[in-house]
């Protein structure tokens, strides 16, 4: 995997008087509220704080998000806000047909699990992963996580955001069966069968590294899967601060994209993406050329999600 320090030095964030124009809206979080922008202006969709992880619906007409640790949805203009779950939730992701949303919550094993809930009516969450929890009685509803303490690295390490693949067959999520072998891992689960594939792992088994892989995101064609990673190696030379990994779902090859402290990548096209990066001593949404590494600041904020273009 390419060295992230060298890549970051070659491609610093370029100074810009105006945000670049994008083909569709990007939703992002600033000071606990959700905003949207295409570049020339921005609109605030929520007030009161405690909002996180906005995710656009496949038709671009709705946004799923977390409010005080529970799953909510609203229209693209911020109206029609309604709560979907009574269970504490993390990092939602829409099914490609827009009829249900996957989210993470406490599973029957005591670790993080993946559920789905219908977006219409008063639905009951259904367990997807772990497979052995399917058909079991739902565990007691955990207390919602409204904030995380510690450094940026520590806060991200337990982020349970999930990502549904564009073809609807798979979901990427933190943990899984691999938790019984490794200290931290990222899995891709097959919805139909419940089978899991480990795509990133740290500590445990024969691995001497520690770290994590979180906040997965699929490219629109399903050929690539990106996630936020951190690694502490056996020596300082093996250390890798926060960075974004892009994984080829066919060849299983991995490479680093973006720069040091980049995280939470969301694809715009096959060649461009937005990440949360460091700019002006704070967190900004940054537009990144995935192939060439060129970077341009977009808006102050974090946790970007790109509205699908239809």
Tab-separated table of C-alpha atoms in Angstrom:
chain	number	residue	atom	x	y	z
A	1	UNK	CA	0.000	0.000	0.000
A	2	UNK	CA	1.374	3.406	-0.940
A	3	UNK	CA	2.948	5.507	1.774
A	4	UNK	CA	0.508	8.099	3.015
A	5	UNK	CA	3.006	10.632	4.295
A	6	UNK	CA	4.661	11.027	0.924
A	7	UNK	CA	1.296	11.255	-0.840
A	8	UNK	CA	0.073	13.944	1.487
A	9	UNK	CA	3.185	16.062	0.994
A	10	UNK	CA	2.853	15.871	-2.781
A	11	UNK	CA	-0.792	16.882	-2.804
A	12	UNK	CA	-1.567	19.542	-0.177
A	13	UNK	CA	-4.962	21.217	-0.038
A	14	UNK	CA	-4.932	24.038	-2.557
A	15	UNK	CA	-5.938	27.513	-1.466
A	16	UNK	CA	-9.230	28.584	-3.025
A	17	UNK	CA	-11.325	31.748	-2.892
A	18	UNK	CA	-14.534	29.833	-3.650
A	19	UNK	CA	-15.767	26.293	-3.199
A	20	UNK	CA	-15.591	24.199	-6.382
A	21	UNK	CA	-18.862	23.593	-8.227
A	22	UNK	CA	-20.115	20.015	-7.936
A	23	UNK	CA	-22.721	18.132	-10.014
A	24	UNK	CA	-24.967	17.470	-6.998
A	25	UNK	CA	-25.415	18.424	-3.377
A	26	UNK	CA	-23.084	17.283	-0.628
A	27	UNK	CA	-24.546	16.889	2.860
A	28	UNK	CA	-22.158	17.420	5.764
A	29	UNK	CA	-22.069	18.199	9.473
A	30	UNK	CA	-20.797	21.368	11.146
A	31	UNK	CA	-21.168	22.050	14.860
A	32	UNK	CA	-23.679	19.234	15.175
A	33	UNK	CA	-26.033	20.365	12.407
A	34	UNK	CA	-26.497	19.233	8.807
A	35	UNK	CA	-25.846	21.476	5.817
A	36	UNK	CA	-25.987	20.921	2.053
A	37	UNK	CA	-24.073	22.652	-0.737
A	38	UNK	CA	-23.110	22.309	-4.409
A	39	UNK	CA	-20.429	24.968	-4.128
A	40	UNK	CA	-21.842	28.457	-4.654
A	41	UNK	CA	-23.957	28.564	-1.478
A	42	UNK	CA	-24.951	26.346	1.411
A	43	UNK	CA	-28.223	25.640	3.203
A	44	UNK	CA	-28.646	24.610	6.819
A	45	UNK	CA	-31.148	21.761	7.191
A	46	UNK	CA	-31.216	21.193	10.968
A	47	UNK	CA	-30.896	23.176	14.183
A	48	UNK	CA	-30.194	22.332	17.787
A	49	UNK	CA	-27.101	20.184	17.277
A	50	UNK	CA	-26.643	16.466	18.028
A	51	UNK	CA	-26.995	15.480	14.342
A	52	UNK	CA	-24.528	13.137	12.624
A	53	UNK	CA	-23.823	10.886	9.638
A	54	UNK	CA	-26.213	12.246	6.970
A	55	UNK	CA	-26.749	9.785	4.118
A	56	UNK	CA	-28.606	10.500	0.879
A	57	UNK	CA	-31.324	8.179	-0.370
A	58	UNK	CA	-30.747	6.543	-3.787
A	59	UNK	CA	-33.238	8.896	-5.470
A	60	UNK	CA	-31.643	11.949	-3.853
A	61	UNK	CA	-34.949	13.083	-2.344
A	62	UNK	CA	-34.344	12.154	1.305
A	63	UNK	CA	-31.570	12.060	3.887
A	64	UNK	CA	-31.143	9.534	6.686
A	65	UNK	CA	-29.239	10.835	9.701
A	66	UNK	CA	-28.579	10.328	13.381
A	67	UNK	CA	-30.216	12.628	15.905
A	68	UNK	CA	-29.183	12.226	19.525
A	69	UNK	CA	-28.089	8.680	18.682
A	70	UNK	CA	-31.298	7.534	16.939
A	71	UNK	CA	-32.106	7.040	13.253
A	72	UNK	CA	-34.166	9.764	11.574
A	73	UNK	CA	-35.070	10.661	7.994
A	74	UNK	CA	-35.993	13.972	6.368
A	75	UNK	CA	-36.659	15.382	2.936
A	76	UNK	CA	-33.793	16.869	0.952
A	77	UNK	CA	-34.831	20.375	1.976
A	78	UNK	CA	-34.816	19.497	5.708
A	79	UNK	CA	-38.594	19.261	6.119
A	80	UNK	CA	-40.599	16.220	7.196
A	81	UNK	CA	-38.181	15.057	9.869
A	82	UNK	CA	-39.301	11.825	11.516
A	83	UNK	CA	-37.706	9.241	13.758
A	84	UNK	CA	-37.462	5.668	12.478
A	85	UNK	CA	-35.989	3.716	15.395
A	86	UNK	CA	-36.388	3.401	19.136
A	87	UNK	CA	-33.118	1.455	19.144
A	88	UNK	CA	-29.890	3.410	19.388
A	89	UNK	CA	-28.353	3.476	15.924
A	90	UNK	CA	-25.068	4.198	14.190
A	91	UNK	CA	-24.051	5.158	10.658
A	92	UNK	CA	-27.093	4.510	8.401
A	93	UNK	CA	-26.991	3.394	4.769
A	94	UNK	CA	-29.907	3.096	2.323
A	95	UNK	CA	-30.768	-0.033	0.378
A	96	UNK	CA	-30.457	0.660	-3.365
A	97	UNK	CA	-34.243	0.396	-3.789
A	98	UNK	CA	-34.765	3.066	-1.124
A	99	UNK	CA	-37.273	0.923	0.774
A	100	UNK	CA	-35.108	0.201	3.814
A	101	UNK	CA	-32.092	1.497	5.701
A	102	UNK	CA	-29.293	-0.487	7.323
A	103	UNK	CA	-27.791	0.692	10.591
A	104	UNK	CA	-25.605	-0.641	13.370
A	105	UNK	CA	-26.759	-1.377	16.913
A	106	UNK	CA	-26.105	-3.825	19.735
A	107	UNK	CA	-26.463	-7.447	18.575
A	108	UNK	CA	-27.461	-10.622	20.410
A	109	UNK	CA	-23.759	-11.426	20.846
A	110	UNK	CA	-23.099	-8.243	22.801
A	111	UNK	CA	-21.063	-6.678	19.999
A	112	UNK	CA	-22.055	-4.412	17.114
A	113	UNK	CA	-24.610	-5.861	14.725
A	114	UNK	CA	-26.279	-4.715	11.519
A	115	UNK	CA	-30.045	-4.225	11.244
A	116	UNK	CA	-32.385	-3.014	8.547
A	117	UNK	CA	-35.655	-1.184	8.930
A	118	UNK	CA	-38.309	-0.267	6.375
A	119	UNK	CA	-38.554	3.443	5.654
A	120	UNK	CA	-42.374	3.407	5.431
A	121	UNK	CA	-44.741	2.894	8.343
A	122	UNK	CA	-43.892	1.770	11.867
A	123	UNK	CA	-41.513	-1.076	11.132
A	124	UNK	CA	-39.566	-3.354	13.464
A	125	UNK	CA	-35.811	-3.647	12.843
A	126	UNK	CA	-34.627	-6.926	11.324
A	127	UNK	CA	-31.227	-8.451	12.111
A	128	UNK	CA	-28.870	-8.949	9.166
A	129	UNK	CA	-25.525	-9.574	10.909
A	130	UNK	CA	-24.316	-11.570	12.757
A	131	UNK	CA	-26.116	-14.327	10.890
A	132	UNK	CA	-26.547	-16.339	14.106
A	133	UNK	CA	-28.694	-13.518	15.534
A	134	UNK	CA	-31.243	-13.811	12.739
A	135	UNK	CA	-34.495	-15.078	14.187
A	136	UNK	CA	-33.342	-14.452	17.756
A	137	UNK	CA	-35.183	-12.097	20.084
A	138	UNK	CA	-33.825	-8.580	19.759
A	139	UNK	CA	-31.504	-7.622	22.625
A	140	UNK	CA	-32.424	-4.856	25.031
A	141	UNK	CA	-32.219	-1.411	23.516
A	142	UNK	CA	-28.852	0.155	24.372
A	143	UNK	CA	-28.363	3.742	25.454
A	144	UNK	CA	-27.697	6.002	22.474
A	145	UNK	CA	-24.214	7.359	21.839
A	146	UNK	CA	-24.572	11.119	21.575
A	147	UNK	CA	-20.882	12.009	21.760
A	148	UNK	CA	-17.491	10.341	21.909
A	149	UNK	CA	-14.626	11.431	24.131
A	150	UNK	CA	-10.924	11.376	23.359
A	151	UNK	CA	-8.807	12.231	20.366
A	152	UNK	CA	-10.078	12.165	16.780
A	153	UNK	CA	-8.427	8.777	16.361
A	154	UNK	CA	-10.082	7.406	19.506
A	155	UNK	CA	-13.510	8.723	18.527
A	156	UNK	CA	-13.352	7.183	15.058
A	157	UNK	CA	-12.103	3.806	16.284
A	158	UNK	CA	-15.569	2.800	17.535
A	159	UNK	CA	-17.648	4.427	14.794
A	160	UNK	CA	-20.075	1.769	13.547
A	161	UNK	CA	-21.148	3.376	10.257
A	162	UNK	CA	-22.241	0.799	7.660
A	163	UNK	CA	-22.397	0.894	3.851
A	164	UNK	CA	-24.824	-0.971	1.574
A	165	UNK	CA	-23.335	-1.973	-1.792
A	166	UNK	CA	-24.831	-0.397	-4.943
A	167	UNK	CA	-26.174	-3.756	-6.145
A	168	UNK	CA	-27.861	-4.426	-2.801
A	169	UNK	CA	-26.160	-7.764	-2.188
A	170	UNK	CA	-23.553	-6.773	0.443
A	171	UNK	CA	-23.056	-4.531	3.455
A	172	UNK	CA	-19.693	-3.378	4.814
A	173	UNK	CA	-19.482	-2.897	8.575
A	174	UNK	CA	-17.049	-2.723	11.492
A	175	UNK	CA	-16.486	-6.006	13.321
A	176	UNK	CA	-18.279	-9.246	12.515
A	177	UNK	CA	-17.163	-12.841	12.889
A	178	UNK	CA	-13.574	-11.633	12.537
A	179	UNK	CA	-13.839	-10.093	16.012
A	180	UNK	CA	-13.195	-13.579	17.420
A	181	UNK	CA	-9.759	-13.582	15.767
A	182	UNK	CA	-8.616	-9.967	15.533
A	183	UNK	CA	-8.599	-6.972	17.849
A	184	UNK	CA	-10.275	-4.824	15.185
A	185	UNK	CA	-11.591	-5.622	11.714
A	186	UNK	CA	-13.881	-4.616	8.858
A	187	UNK	CA	-16.229	-7.087	7.174
A	188	UNK	CA	-18.289	-7.315	4.015
A	189	UNK	CA	-21.388	-9.410	4.612
A	190	UNK	CA	-23.646	-11.016	2.011
A	191	UNK	CA	-27.240	-10.037	2.793
A	192	UNK	CA	-28.869	-13.165	1.345
A	193	UNK	CA	-26.755	-15.745	3.173
A	194	UNK	CA	-25.277	-13.872	6.121
A	195	UNK	CA	-21.774	-14.967	5.124
A	196	UNK	CA	-18.913	-12.587	5.881
A	197	UNK	CA	-15.562	-11.706	4.317
A	198	UNK	CA	-12.835	-9.907	6.281
A	199	UNK	CA	-11.321	-7.066	4.245
A	200	UNK	CA	-9.161	-5.378	6.916
A	201	UNK	CA	-7.815	-6.607	10.259
A	202	UNK	CA	-5.534	-5.415	13.049
A	203	UNK	CA	-4.008	-7.267	15.998
A	204	UNK	CA	-4.694	-10.859	16.972
A	205	UNK	CA	-3.838	-14.000	15.028
A	206	UNK	CA	-0.419	-13.521	13.441
A	207	UNK	CA	-0.811	-9.725	13.132
A	208	UNK	CA	1.434	-7.585	15.313
A	209	UNK	CA	-0.119	-4.267	14.298
A	210	UNK	CA	-2.946	-2.449	16.043
A	211	UNK	CA	-5.437	-0.061	14.510
A	212	UNK	CA	-8.874	0.054	12.947
A	213	UNK	CA	-10.868	0.294	9.714
A	214	UNK	CA	-14.170	2.199	9.897
A	215	UNK	CA	-16.740	4.294	7.966
A	216	UNK	CA	-16.868	2.241	4.735
A	217	UNK	CA	-18.137	3.744	1.463
A	218	UNK	CA	-18.798	2.091	-1.916
A	219	UNK	CA	-18.065	3.605	-5.290
A	220	UNK	CA	-21.191	3.883	-7.443
A	221	UNK	CA	-20.256	0.925	-9.635
A	222	UNK	CA	-19.393	-1.316	-6.673
A	223	UNK	CA	-15.872	-1.909	-7.985
A	224	UNK	CA	-14.204	-0.039	-5.120
A	225	UNK	CA	-14.776	0.126	-1.381
A	226	UNK	CA	-13.124	2.854	0.689
A	227	UNK	CA	-12.724	3.177	4.437
A	228	UNK	CA	-10.952	5.231	7.109
A	229	UNK	CA	-7.954	3.465	8.622
A	230	UNK	CA	-5.313	3.880	11.293
A	231	UNK	CA	-2.367	1.633	12.059
A	232	UNK	CA	0.221	1.449	14.803
A	233	UNK	CA	3.003	-0.859	13.663
A	234	UNK	CA	5.698	-2.851	15.416
A	235	UNK	CA	8.043	0.068	14.708
A	236	UNK	CA	7.464	3.766	14.031
A	237	UNK	CA	8.257	3.115	10.377
A	238	UNK	CA	5.151	0.927	10.194
A	239	UNK	CA	2.855	3.532	11.760
A	240	UNK	CA	0.124	4.947	9.540
A	241	UNK	CA	-1.858	7.907	10.911
A	242	UNK	CA	-5.471	8.375	9.903
A	243	UNK	CA	-5.880	7.888	6.157
A	244	UNK	CA	-8.273	6.544	3.525
A	245	UNK	CA	-7.852	3.089	2.001
A	246	UNK	CA	-9.376	2.191	-1.368
A	247	UNK	CA	-10.001	-1.527	-1.894
A	248	UNK	CA	-10.520	-3.184	-5.280
A	249	UNK	CA	-13.398	-5.622	-4.754
A	250	UNK	CA	-12.232	-7.825	-7.643
A	251	UNK	CA	-8.461	-8.046	-7.143
A	252	UNK	CA	-8.500	-7.276	-3.378
A	253	UNK	CA	-5.664	-4.804	-3.932
A	254	UNK	CA	-5.472	-1.864	-1.501
A	255	UNK	CA	-4.028	1.597	-1.903
A	256	UNK	CA	-3.968	4.806	0.072
A	257	UNK	CA	-5.761	7.818	-1.401
A	258	UNK	CA	-5.701	11.398	-0.197
A	259	UNK	CA	-3.418	12.557	2.596
A	260	UNK	CA	-2.652	12.326	6.273
A	261	UNK	CA	-5.754	12.713	8.487
A	262	UNK	CA	-8.126	12.310	5.534
A	263	UNK	CA	-11.186	10.273	6.502
A	264	UNK	CA	-14.841	9.538	5.712
A	265	UNK	CA	-14.534	9.412	1.928
A	266	UNK	CA	-17.618	9.519	-0.290
A	267	UNK	CA	-17.400	9.133	-4.071
A	268	UNK	CA	-18.692	11.798	-6.453
A	269	UNK	CA	-17.701	9.909	-9.623
A	270	UNK	CA	-15.253	7.097	-10.338
A	271	UNK	CA	-12.424	9.647	-10.359
A	272	UNK	CA	-13.494	12.241	-7.766
A	273	UNK	CA	-14.532	12.058	-4.145
A	274	UNK	CA	-15.027	14.152	-1.044
A	275	UNK	CA	-13.254	13.470	2.235
A	276	UNK	CA	-13.031	15.102	5.614
A	277	UNK	CA	-9.570	16.634	5.782
A	278	UNK	CA	-7.594	19.170	7.779
A	279	UNK	CA	-7.593	22.751	6.488
A	280	UNK	CA	-7.174	26.091	8.269
A	281	UNK	CA	-6.586	24.214	11.542
A	282	UNK	CA	-10.005	22.574	11.371
A	283	UNK	CA	-12.062	19.875	9.691
A	284	UNK	CA	-13.200	20.646	6.144
A	285	UNK	CA	-14.910	18.714	3.399
A	286	UNK	CA	-12.273	18.488	0.670
A	287	UNK	CA	-12.727	17.471	-2.979
A	288	UNK	CA	-10.069	14.943	-4.025
A	289	UNK	CA	-9.012	13.707	-7.437
A	290	UNK	CA	-8.721	10.026	-6.549
A	291	UNK	CA	-6.284	9.214	-9.373
A	292	UNK	CA	-3.984	12.243	-9.230
A	293	UNK	CA	-4.368	13.315	-5.633
A	294	UNK	CA	-5.206	16.967	-6.309
A	295	UNK	CA	-7.267	18.502	-3.524
A	296	UNK	CA	-9.531	21.510	-3.146
A	297	UNK	CA	-11.329	22.721	-0.003
A	298	UNK	CA	-15.109	22.721	-0.304
A	299	UNK	CA	-16.867	23.616	2.957
A	300	UNK	CA	-16.034	23.649	6.640
A	301	UNK	CA	-17.467	20.472	8.144
A	302	UNK	CA	-17.171	16.694	8.195
A	303	UNK	CA	-18.985	13.398	7.460
A	304	UNK	CA	-19.794	14.150	3.805
A	305	UNK	CA	-22.418	12.298	1.738
A	306	UNK	CA	-22.957	12.907	-1.988
A	307	UNK	CA	-26.451	13.201	-3.465
A	308	UNK	CA	-26.855	10.639	-6.288
A	309	UNK	CA	-27.248	12.140	-9.756
A	310	UNK	CA	-30.310	10.749	-11.562
